[in-house]
Amino acid sequence: MTIAFDRRRFLAATAGAASLPLLGRALQAADPLKVGFIYVGPIGDFGWTHAHEMARQKMQSELGDAVKTSYVENVPEGPDAERVLRQLAQGGNKLIFATSFGFMNAAVKAAKQFPKVKFEHATGYKRGPNLATYNARFYHGRAVCGTIAGMMSKSGVGGYLASFPIPEVVMGINTFTLAAQKVNPKFKVRVLWLSTWYDPAKEADGAKALLDQGCDIISQHTDSPAALQACQERGAFGFGQASDMSSVAPKAQLTAIMDNWAPYYTMRAKEAIAGTWKTGNTWWGLKEGLTQMAPYGAMVPDNVRKAADATKNAIIAGTLNPITGPVKDNKGVERLKPGVGITDAELEKMDWYVEGVQS
Amino acid sequence: MTLDVYVSIFMTVVIAATPILIAALGELVVEKSGVLNLGVEGMMLCGAVAGFSIATTTGATSGGYLAGAAAGAALSMVFALLVLSLSANQVATGLALTIFGTGVSSLTGRPFVGKTVQRLGPLFPHPLSDHPLLRALFGYDAIVYLSLVLTVAVAWFLAASRPGLVLRAVGEGDAAAHAIGHPVIRVRYAAIAFGGALAGLAGAYYSLAVTPMWADRLTAGRGWIALALVVFAAWRPWRLLAGAYLFGAVMTLELQSKAAGVGFVPPEFLAMLPYLATVVVLTLIALRGAGGQRAPACLGKAFRAGG
């Protein structure tokens, strides 16, 4: 964005109609809010980071000249993140999004050093006067996937490629399993821990290992579409993660849980511009559109689509908490009494697996 | 578990081992000539993206493999120019090559994210390639068999051919080889180009066969495993073949045992086994010293004629 461009727009706006609101907007355009993003992975990962980058672009195009965004990709979680956050703050960014759990401590430190800069940390739990947290209820989507898996699995065993046993991943496994068991009470889930968020060859081999062990539907909490490709090669089904991955594995993807951060980013940037930005913790899901489902694959029959839609709509309407008692963990301990829905606080520190999960 | 499952696991091992074997064979020849190229990962990524882009735009998967090899060789020439003609430090230049290759592949690969490509079909005809049992031997694409042929060829070249002897002489005593009239720098250029081409081919195998797609950092560190493998094999092609399949087996069995839920060995132990084995082999080599087990004498040292 060059100065000449701004001036032309400014002149056009004032010449067109010299009314005050328009003048105000034009002035604002000359001095946009600088918004910075740091990403843990490459924007071409077609998963987690890709989704944040898409949302940044969407926000930029929606707010136009009111914001000026930039990003730094491949930032390792750790001390380096703090350096990058400081650089962004010193570079004049007034609103900075740190988009990975491991940036938490770096964000806390940077927020203390730059009290006038507003920081936002994704999926974390440490907050401050100028440090907000935000997350999406991906487990909402897991419930929809679970419904589909329970109805479409012939072996009654689902495979789950998991990264690390953090609450975010654990709640996904549990929600998926419970939703599938609602349809098929004997449904079991084999969890395979890969100890990585992103390693395509390992994800593909992991999916093959699960298929070899009798699973016929693969769910994943890792970032690349490699597992879906392995499913397609073997004639099995799976679910996409973070993005619609049907272009890579059209015959395997039943649906995908898509991250859509754009509504949140746009709202927060608008608030920062208007001066109404406040710290807090935002946890949006299917209802607010932060979590979205990709279109069903052609192989999903009508009755399954209806059941999946019913799960989705009940969550959106607020009539269904996907984790509701009676729930026992896989060691036989009762965790939720009949009719009791899980609370957000319990979800955020979840470290147990429901009955039927083998990990 | 049924026989079918064992066959399927075996085939996964072969697919996992093939690209590591190819990249390591190339690096072995480079190191035998006395040059240490730590840029394998970078060349693999460039090979992967070049192969994928050519295969998706032209529709010819075999053309993709050629492009991958060409891209790897081209990138290796940058390295060769720096370390051979300009006598730059090999370790630093190799690391820089990996960082550079990662960046270049990420940049050029951007338009190809989210696409896929048709794999090469099995080399052998239909009744052999999908026979429930024989597919374990005949069910692979041409690159798998090419990797075996390359192993034989490299082993023969180094052990029994005259140019192979010259290459080893250059790697063991560059000044002496120069003194009796062998073109040290030219031999090393050729070795580096060969290593680059194989690294590129190995990278293309990831983007065209293992996971037929392009995504940033697709090879996820396999280039470093290939480098470790060369040391593990004590610079011997046949041991390299065994090592590649051992590494492939360990990587696959780690996942299989986890998926099966059998816990006789902790999967974390299996995961560290290739690296542990490399450390052990290095220790043994250091203890035993000579006897053909050691690294080429000139490995990593710059050569200046008359210097």
XYZ file of C-alpha atoms in Angstrom:
666
model
C 0.000 0.000 0.000
C 1.727 3.168 -1.170
C 1.185 6.752 -0.138
C 0.102 7.776 -3.635
C -2.599 5.154 -3.552
C -3.855 6.408 -0.215
C -3.921 9.981 -1.321
C -5.855 9.120 -4.456
C -8.434 7.265 -2.420
C -8.550 10.101 0.062
C -9.133 12.651 -2.709
C -11.729 10.473 -4.364
C -13.577 10.054 -1.108
C -13.544 13.740 -0.198
C -14.343 14.897 -3.721
C -17.175 12.406 -4.103
C -19.067 13.602 -1.060
C -17.436 15.786 1.521
C -19.450 14.406 4.360
C -17.752 13.776 7.687
C -18.220 10.022 8.041
C -16.601 9.400 4.708
C -13.767 11.742 5.514
C -13.239 9.864 8.728
C -13.056 6.591 6.904
C -10.600 7.925 4.417
C -8.360 9.229 7.174
C -8.498 5.884 8.829
C -7.453 4.286 5.568
C -4.357 6.437 5.559
C -3.338 5.023 8.926
C -4.353 1.375 9.063
C -4.234 -0.850 12.109
C -1.212 -3.075 11.831
C -2.021 -6.679 12.680
C 0.671 -9.349 13.014
C 0.417 -13.131 12.998
C 2.927 -15.796 13.954
C 2.491 -19.318 12.653
C 4.069 -22.491 13.964
C 4.165 -24.226 10.567
C 4.456 -23.346 6.902
C 1.416 -21.686 5.322
C 1.509 -24.433 2.700
C 0.834 -27.233 5.201
C -2.778 -27.517 3.976
C -3.814 -27.859 7.620
C -3.602 -25.803 10.798
C -1.359 -22.949 9.635
C -2.991 -22.874 6.214
C -6.344 -22.236 7.913
C -4.974 -19.313 9.940
C -3.425 -17.854 6.800
C -6.720 -18.147 4.895
C -8.442 -16.317 7.770
C -5.821 -13.575 7.736
C -6.359 -13.043 4.016
C -10.115 -13.009 4.471
C -9.875 -10.472 7.265
C -7.570 -8.332 5.165
C -9.941 -8.357 2.218
C -12.992 -7.701 4.396
C -11.495 -4.766 6.253
C -9.500 -3.505 3.278
C -7.467 -0.388 3.977
C -8.451 -0.316 7.630
C -5.859 -2.958 8.464
C -2.405 -3.866 7.325
C -1.538 -7.461 8.129
C 1.697 -9.398 8.075
C 2.781 -12.826 9.208
C 5.851 -14.836 10.167
C 5.673 -18.559 9.423
C 7.669 -21.547 10.725
C 8.245 -19.991 14.137
C 9.507 -22.662 16.531
C 7.684 -22.976 19.820
C 10.051 -21.672 22.509
C 12.351 -18.717 23.052
C 12.443 -17.853 19.369
C 8.731 -17.121 19.444
C 9.257 -14.381 22.010
C 11.831 -12.714 19.786
C 9.462 -12.783 16.824
C 6.603 -11.410 18.916
C 8.849 -8.571 20.154
C 9.893 -7.773 16.605
C 6.282 -7.618 15.473
C 5.407 -5.318 18.384
C 8.398 -3.070 17.694
C 7.429 -3.029 14.039
C 4.241 -1.155 14.940
C 1.744 -4.013 15.068
C -0.986 -3.114 17.537
C -2.786 -6.441 17.477
C -0.818 -9.681 17.371
C -2.150 -13.199 17.019
C 0.031 -16.063 18.283
C -1.542 -19.092 16.695
C -0.124 -22.133 18.457
C -0.397 -23.572 21.964
C 3.386 -23.605 22.418
C 3.619 -19.810 21.976
C 1.888 -19.341 25.326
C 4.796 -18.365 27.569
C 6.341 -16.220 24.848
C 3.031 -14.377 24.459
C 2.779 -13.820 28.216
C 6.264 -12.296 28.320
C 5.761 -10.171 25.231
C 2.424 -8.904 26.529
C 4.128 -7.674 29.706
C 6.863 -5.917 27.735
C 4.420 -4.176 25.401
C 1.403 -3.172 27.517
C -0.054 -1.053 24.696
C -0.065 -3.873 22.163
C -3.000 -6.272 22.193
C -2.001 -9.934 22.091
C -4.210 -12.883 21.277
C -3.127 -16.452 21.909
C -4.856 -19.416 20.291
C -5.726 -22.517 22.360
C -3.937 -21.285 25.513
C -5.160 -20.594 29.031
C -2.953 -17.770 30.338
C -4.532 -14.339 30.054
C -3.656 -10.759 31.001
C -5.016 -7.224 30.589
C -3.659 -7.126 27.031
C -3.526 -10.874 26.368
C -6.704 -12.638 25.315
C -7.138 -16.294 24.427
C -9.322 -17.831 21.774
C -10.075 -21.309 20.577
C -12.548 -23.177 18.440
C -14.672 -26.060 19.654
C -13.296 -28.580 17.198
C -14.748 -31.350 19.292
C -18.142 -30.228 18.000
C -17.001 -31.434 14.606
C -15.696 -34.668 16.122
C -19.244 -35.446 17.242
C -20.498 -35.125 13.663
C -17.633 -37.320 12.425
C -18.345 -39.859 15.172
C -21.970 -40.132 14.115
C -20.881 -40.846 10.549
C -18.181 -43.318 11.635
C -20.582 -45.236 13.875
C -23.005 -45.673 11.003
C -20.544 -46.392 8.207
C -17.907 -48.568 9.888
C -18.363 -52.253 9.104
C -15.730 -53.551 11.519
C -16.950 -51.338 14.359
C -13.375 -50.226 14.980
C -12.239 -46.726 14.146
C -8.625 -45.605 13.991
C -7.460 -42.305 15.399
C -4.148 -40.727 14.444
C -3.235 -38.480 17.331
C -0.361 -36.077 17.888
C 0.186 -35.390 21.584
C -1.979 -36.242 24.613
C -3.050 -32.671 25.416
C -6.663 -31.877 26.442
C -7.467 -30.526 22.956
C -6.663 -33.891 21.393
C -8.100 -36.000 24.225
C -11.495 -34.272 24.099
C -11.607 -34.905 20.359
C -10.963 -38.625 20.809
C -13.624 -38.886 23.514
C -16.252 -36.915 21.632
C -15.671 -38.952 18.486
C -15.939 -42.239 20.379
C -19.079 -41.282 22.318
C -20.873 -40.063 19.187
C -20.037 -43.287 17.352
C -21.156 -45.388 20.316
C -24.501 -43.609 20.305
C -25.077 -45.270 16.940
C -23.139 -48.486 17.545
C -22.706 -49.185 21.304
C -19.896 -51.675 20.603
C -17.831 -49.145 18.626
C -14.166 -49.085 19.596
C -11.410 -46.618 18.775
C -7.737 -47.452 18.447
C -5.553 -44.409 19.062
C -2.111 -44.206 17.498
C 0.154 -41.527 18.968
C 2.546 -40.164 16.361
C 4.326 -37.602 18.576
C 4.250 -35.082 15.765
C 1.763 -32.618 14.309
C 3.166 -32.917 10.841
C 5.089 -35.723 9.140
C 3.252 -36.830 5.988
C 5.081 -40.130 5.459
C 4.627 -41.096 9.102
C 0.954 -40.115 9.029
C 0.427 -42.262 5.933
C 2.221 -45.246 7.465
C 0.304 -44.749 10.703
C -2.986 -44.844 8.834
C -1.883 -48.012 7.049
C -0.937 -49.594 10.390
C -4.385 -48.821 11.798
C -6.062 -50.225 8.681
C -3.904 -53.354 8.944
C -5.117 -53.770 12.521
C -8.750 -53.916 11.505
C -9.865 -50.283 11.597
C -11.880 -49.214 8.573
C -12.391 -45.499 9.248
C -9.565 -43.157 10.165
C -9.920 -39.950 12.084
C -6.901 -37.722 12.511
C -5.578 -34.992 14.716
C -2.450 -34.404 12.667
C -2.136 -31.829 9.948
C -1.426 -33.323 6.533
C -3.795 -35.098 4.104
C -1.406 -38.057 3.855
C -3.563 -40.306 6.052
C -6.583 -39.692 3.836
C -4.528 -40.608 0.789
C -3.528 -43.867 2.467
C -7.238 -44.534 3.141
C -8.094 -43.871 -0.484
C -5.357 -46.247 -1.648
C -6.819 -49.003 0.564
C -10.446 -48.266 -0.208
C -11.120 -47.065 3.340
C -12.674 -43.820 4.598
C -11.502 -40.987 6.775
C -12.063 -37.409 7.860
C -10.136 -34.329 6.800
C -8.477 -32.120 9.348
C -8.462 -28.306 9.445
C -9.109 -27.908 5.705
C -11.378 -29.540 3.142
C -8.965 -32.184 1.854
C -11.306 -33.709 -0.704
C -9.160 -32.434 -3.589
C -6.385 -34.802 -2.481
C -8.525 -37.813 -1.533
C -12.014 -37.444 -3.026
C -12.914 -41.116 -2.588
C -11.855 -41.267 1.050
C -12.995 -38.041 2.696
C -16.413 -38.486 4.321
C -16.318 -34.914 5.560
C -13.751 -32.651 7.177
C -13.629 -30.461 10.237
C -12.618 -27.053 8.960
C -11.111 -24.276 10.989
C -12.559 -20.920 10.045
C -10.869 -18.281 12.153
C -11.928 -15.382 9.936
C -15.055 -14.274 11.895
C -13.021 -13.996 15.069
C -10.077 -12.202 13.486
C -12.344 -9.731 11.732
C -14.341 -9.033 14.895
C -11.251 -8.508 17.044
C -9.599 -6.228 14.504
C -12.781 -4.153 14.292
C -12.877 -3.922 18.077
C -9.247 -2.858 18.193
C -9.945 -0.122 15.636
C -13.034 1.060 17.520
C -11.225 0.966 20.847
C -13.615 -1.563 22.371
C -11.134 -4.468 22.428
C -11.136 -6.261 25.785
C -9.197 -9.243 27.000
C -11.075 -12.465 27.594
C -11.455 -16.057 26.564
C -13.445 -16.884 23.460
C -14.404 -20.461 22.692
C -16.629 -20.623 19.641
C -17.862 -23.669 17.790
C -20.243 -24.792 15.086
C -22.845 -22.179 16.016
C -20.562 -19.207 15.491
C -19.015 -20.787 12.407
C -15.479 -21.039 13.783
C -15.773 -24.796 13.333
C -17.343 -25.833 10.043
C -18.013 -29.112 8.304
C -16.918 -29.739 4.723
C -19.548 -31.055 2.287
C -20.208 -34.783 2.666
C -18.404 -37.086 0.268
C -20.426 -38.746 -2.467
C -20.187 -42.122 -0.683
C -22.114 -40.921 2.380
C -25.678 -42.290 2.116
C -28.755 -40.148 2.771
C -29.661 -41.640 6.143
C -26.116 -41.017 7.402
C -26.230 -37.430 6.135
C -29.490 -36.907 7.993
C -28.120 -38.333 11.236
C -24.942 -36.262 10.927
C -26.971 -33.132 10.198
C -29.144 -33.889 13.239
C -26.063 -34.056 15.475
C -24.754 -30.852 13.965
C -28.031 -28.974 14.296
C -28.568 -30.113 17.888
C -25.132 -28.769 18.820
C -25.827 -25.489 17.010
C -29.214 -25.190 18.743
C -27.522 -25.820 22.077
C -29.682 -28.848 22.887
C -26.819 -31.339 22.687
C -23.655 -31.418 24.753
C -21.622 -34.059 22.899
C -20.129 -35.343 26.151
C -23.093 -36.107 28.413
C -23.370 -38.809 31.082
C -23.530 -41.628 31.772
C -19.839 -41.740 30.862
C -17.299 -44.214 32.198
C -13.612 -43.957 31.454
C -11.673 -46.847 29.942
C -10.605 -48.001 33.402
C -14.206 -48.404 34.489
C -14.470 -45.300 36.682
C -17.693 -43.320 36.387
C -16.850 -39.819 35.174
C -20.265 -38.281 34.452
C -23.589 -39.213 36.016
C -26.564 -39.822 33.723
C -27.807 -36.616 32.161
C -24.892 -34.499 33.339
C -23.098 -32.617 30.572
C -19.390 -31.911 30.768
C -18.329 -28.369 31.686
C -15.802 -26.226 29.857
C -13.498 -26.343 32.867
C -13.548 -30.152 32.801
C -12.906 -30.185 29.048
C -9.922 -27.881 29.350
C -8.071 -30.297 31.619
C -9.375 -33.584 30.225
C -6.821 -36.372 30.699
C -8.894 -39.549 30.633
C -10.400 -41.658 27.859
C -13.948 -42.923 27.601
C -14.769 -46.601 27.566
C -13.940 -48.195 24.206
C -10.805 -46.122 23.581
C -7.625 -48.119 23.229
C -4.554 -45.944 23.461
C -3.172 -61.536 12.159
C -3.647 -63.036 8.751
C -1.028 -63.557 6.094
C -2.548 -60.662 4.202
C -1.617 -58.302 7.018
C 1.974 -59.511 7.088
C 2.265 -58.983 3.338
C 0.829 -55.510 3.710
C 3.245 -54.642 6.526
C 6.157 -55.986 4.494
C 5.156 -53.817 1.551
C 4.941 -50.752 3.794
C 8.490 -51.467 4.973
C 9.762 -51.661 1.391
C 8.080 -48.377 0.450
C 9.494 -46.692 3.564
C 12.995 -48.001 2.882
C 13.214 -47.191 -0.833
C 13.654 -43.382 -0.772
C 16.065 -43.553 2.166
C 18.116 -46.149 0.301
C 18.235 -44.036 -2.866
C 19.267 -40.839 -1.076
C 21.836 -42.685 1.045
C 23.369 -44.406 -2.014
C 23.960 -41.009 -3.575
C 25.477 -39.624 -0.400
C 27.659 -42.708 -0.062
C 29.259 -42.053 -3.441
C 29.737 -38.384 -2.547
C 31.393 -39.244 0.754
C 33.559 -41.906 -0.894
C 34.978 -39.139 -3.064
C 35.911 -37.252 0.092
C 33.089 -34.725 0.199
C 30.520 -34.414 2.984
C 27.259 -32.972 1.674
C 24.847 -32.263 4.526
C 22.360 -30.773 2.074
C 20.560 -34.065 1.363
C 17.325 -32.893 2.985
C 17.317 -29.683 0.942
C 18.007 -31.494 -2.330
C 15.301 -34.032 -1.516
C 12.753 -31.272 -0.963
C 13.688 -29.588 -4.244
C 13.454 -32.935 -6.004
C 10.067 -33.523 -4.412
C 8.613 -30.212 -5.507
C 10.173 -30.302 -8.982
C 8.941 -33.842 -9.532
C 5.468 -33.033 -8.335
C 5.143 -29.835 -10.343
C 6.293 -31.480 -13.571
C 4.107 -34.538 -12.980
C 0.968 -32.474 -12.300
C 1.477 -30.018 -15.160
C 2.451 -32.574 -17.802
C 0.567 -35.564 -16.414
C 3.633 -37.758 -16.851
C 4.698 -39.249 -13.526
C 7.914 -40.721 -14.926
C 8.783 -37.265 -16.250
C 8.323 -36.077 -12.679
C 10.999 -38.473 -11.460
C 13.413 -37.224 -14.119
C 12.674 -33.630 -13.156
C 13.217 -34.465 -9.500
C 16.610 -35.984 -10.224
C 17.536 -33.017 -12.426
C 16.527 -30.532 -9.738
C 18.540 -32.366 -7.095
C 21.576 -32.447 -9.383
C 21.193 -28.762 -10.228
C 21.069 -27.786 -6.566
C 24.053 -29.981 -5.785
C 26.059 -28.060 -8.384
C 25.598 -24.898 -6.322
C 27.125 -26.816 -3.429
C 29.907 -28.198 -5.617
C 30.806 -24.760 -6.937
C 31.124 -23.420 -3.392
C 33.049 -26.269 -1.787
C 35.170 -27.412 -4.749
C 35.915 -24.325 -6.798
C 35.813 -21.852 -3.913
C 36.966 -24.230 -1.152
C 34.172 -23.215 1.188
C 33.602 -25.143 4.400
C 31.646 -28.292 3.509
C 29.683 -28.604 6.733
C 28.500 -24.999 6.705
C 27.734 -25.056 2.970
C 25.819 -28.316 3.282
C 23.682 -26.984 6.117
C 23.063 -23.815 4.134
C 22.019 -25.969 1.180
C 19.383 -27.681 3.310
C 17.998 -24.377 4.561
C 18.053 -22.962 1.037
C 16.391 -26.062 -0.442
C 13.667 -25.960 2.191
C 12.913 -22.341 1.387
C 13.023 -22.723 -2.390
C 10.765 -25.786 -2.304
C 8.280 -24.010 -0.078
C 8.192 -20.984 -2.390
C 7.914 -22.842 -5.675
C 5.522 -25.429 -4.239
C 2.884 -22.933 -3.149
C 0.617 -23.316 -6.210
C 0.671 -27.104 -5.882
C -0.617 -27.439 -2.326
C -3.823 -29.453 -2.203
C -3.351 -31.254 -5.507
C -2.573 -34.875 -6.095
C -1.016 -36.938 -8.831
C -1.379 -40.407 -10.290
C 1.152 -42.874 -8.893
C 3.262 -45.026 -11.181
C 1.581 -48.399 -11.481
C 3.288 -51.673 -10.546
C 6.099 -52.648 -12.878
C 5.010 -56.264 -13.247
C 1.811 -57.310 -15.029
C -1.512 -57.882 -13.354
C -1.542 -61.514 -12.148
C 1.823 -61.107 -10.407
C 1.424 -57.606 -9.033
C -1.837 -58.197 -7.192
C -1.393 -61.829 -6.243
C -2.136 -61.990 -2.497
C 1.280 -63.409 -1.697
C 3.552 -62.680 -4.658
C 2.692 -58.985 -4.569
C 5.175 -58.777 -1.708
C 7.839 -59.312 -4.394
C 6.216 -58.052 -7.571
C 3.742 -55.424 -6.412
C 5.931 -52.308 -6.533
C 6.539 -49.499 -8.963
C 9.681 -49.285 -11.075
C 11.530 -47.025 -8.619
C 11.671 -49.758 -5.964
C 13.415 -52.101 -8.390
C 15.556 -49.245 -9.655
C 16.806 -48.686 -6.094
C 17.954 -52.315 -5.949
C 19.628 -52.091 -9.347
C 21.337 -48.882 -8.213
C 22.656 -50.647 -5.119
C 24.211 -53.380 -7.249
C 25.569 -50.817 -9.678
C 27.141 -48.644 -6.977
C 28.622 -51.678 -5.216
C 30.137 -52.901 -8.456
C 31.295 -49.442 -9.484
C 33.145 -48.823 -6.226
C 34.594 -52.297 -5.839
C 35.406 -53.449 -9.337
C 35.477 -50.641 -11.875
C 38.426 -48.461 -12.744
C 36.580 -45.111 -12.382
C 35.342 -46.385 -9.003
C 38.906 -47.021 -7.963
C 39.859 -43.487 -9.002
C 36.922 -42.105 -7.004
C 38.019 -43.968 -3.908
C 41.618 -42.852 -4.427
C 40.430 -39.254 -4.584
C 38.519 -39.774 -1.353
C 41.330 -41.490 0.509
C 44.278 -39.424 -0.612
C 43.446 -36.417 -2.742
C 47.016 -35.103 -2.952
C 48.386 -38.472 -4.036
C 45.616 -38.943 -6.585
C 46.342 -35.484 -7.937
C 50.070 -36.241 -8.086
C 49.578 -39.275 -10.304
C 47.357 -37.259 -12.609
C 43.761 -37.871 -11.559
C 41.438 -34.888 -11.870
C 40.400 -34.603 -8.197
C 38.025 -31.679 -8.605
C 36.333 -33.113 -11.702
C 35.796 -36.501 -10.042
C 34.248 -34.788 -7.037
C 31.992 -32.656 -9.239
C 30.705 -35.830 -10.863
C 30.191 -37.556 -7.511
C 28.297 -34.593 -6.096
C 26.089 -34.418 -9.187
C 25.300 -38.112 -8.861
C 24.505 -37.693 -5.163
C 22.288 -34.714 -5.918
C 20.410 -36.577 -8.641
C 19.708 -39.501 -6.316
C 18.638 -37.188 -3.476
C 16.270 -35.449 -5.895
C 14.940 -38.794 -7.092
C 14.382 -39.877 -3.494
C 12.532 -36.653 -2.767
C 10.375 -37.152 -5.841
C 9.523 -40.618 -4.545
C 7.940 -38.971 -1.508
C 5.846 -36.492 -3.480
C 4.929 -38.962 -6.250
C 4.580 -42.326 -4.483
C 4.766 -42.395 -0.666
C 2.348 -39.495 -0.236
C 1.397 -38.353 -3.747
C 1.022 -34.664 -2.955
C 3.066 -31.595 -2.202
C 3.071 -29.999 1.216
C 5.790 -27.901 2.798
C 8.667 -29.897 4.314
C 7.168 -33.053 2.929
C 10.195 -35.213 3.647
C 10.149 -34.216 7.334
C 13.793 -34.989 8.082
C 14.251 -38.204 6.068
C 17.366 -36.662 4.504
C 19.039 -36.713 7.904
C 18.138 -40.362 8.329
C 19.802 -41.055 4.976
C 22.937 -39.284 6.197
C 22.938 -41.328 9.397
C 22.454 -44.458 7.341
C 25.675 -43.883 5.372
C 27.622 -43.833 8.624
C 25.624 -46.763 9.975
C 26.569 -48.762 6.881
C 30.239 -47.853 7.328
C 30.308 -46.605 3.708
C 29.511 -50.051 2.260
C 26.701 -50.377 -0.296
C 25.494 -53.818 0.772
C 25.324 -52.824 4.387
C 23.522 -49.705 3.250
C 20.846 -51.860 1.637
C 20.414 -53.885 4.818
C 20.450 -50.724 6.924
C 17.801 -48.984 4.807
C 15.448 -51.941 5.176
C 16.236 -52.147 8.884
C 15.458 -48.437 9.316
C 12.295 -48.854 7.244
C 11.262 -51.872 9.294
C 11.847 -50.105 12.573
C 9.874 -47.041 11.465
C 6.979 -49.215 10.309
C 7.002 -51.620 13.241
C 6.973 -48.746 15.694
C 3.610 -47.698 14.270
C 2.314 -51.227 13.796
C 3.073 -52.302 17.362
C 1.439 -49.138 18.683
C -1.645 -49.680 16.528
C -1.868 -53.307 17.587
C -1.477 -52.275 21.204
C 1.290 -54.789 21.865
C 3.740 -53.509 24.419
C 6.642 -55.918 24.686
C 8.991 -53.132 23.609
C 8.049 -49.503 24.281
C 7.393 -47.846 20.880
C 9.545 -44.903 21.978
C 12.458 -47.322 22.136
C 11.771 -48.506 18.593
C 11.568 -44.887 17.463
C 15.046 -44.114 18.727
C 16.564 -47.396 17.536
C 17.936 -46.159 14.165
C 19.756 -43.290 15.842
C 20.948 -45.437 18.711
C 22.269 -47.985 16.213
C 24.116 -45.209 14.358
C 25.759 -44.032 17.583
C 26.769 -47.596 18.425
C 28.229 -48.176 14.961
C 30.147 -44.899 15.130
C 31.558 -45.925 18.492
C 32.603 -49.308 17.152
C 34.272 -47.691 14.153
C 36.144 -45.297 16.408
C 37.279 -48.150 18.666
C 38.378 -50.421 15.855
C 40.018 -47.728 13.802
C 41.359 -49.037 10.505
C 40.395 -52.042 8.439
C 38.112 -50.588 5.787
C 35.519 -49.713 8.407
C 36.418 -46.094 8.702
C 35.362 -42.961 6.926
C 37.174 -41.922 3.734
C 40.373 -40.219 4.836
C 39.717 -36.937 3.035
C 36.062 -36.662 4.084
C 35.079 -33.065 4.603
C 38.484 -31.587 3.744
C 38.890 -29.003 1.037
C 41.380 -29.774 -1.742
C 43.617 -27.250 -3.435
C 45.918 -28.421 -6.199
C 49.496 -27.869 -5.105
C 48.297 -26.821 -1.664
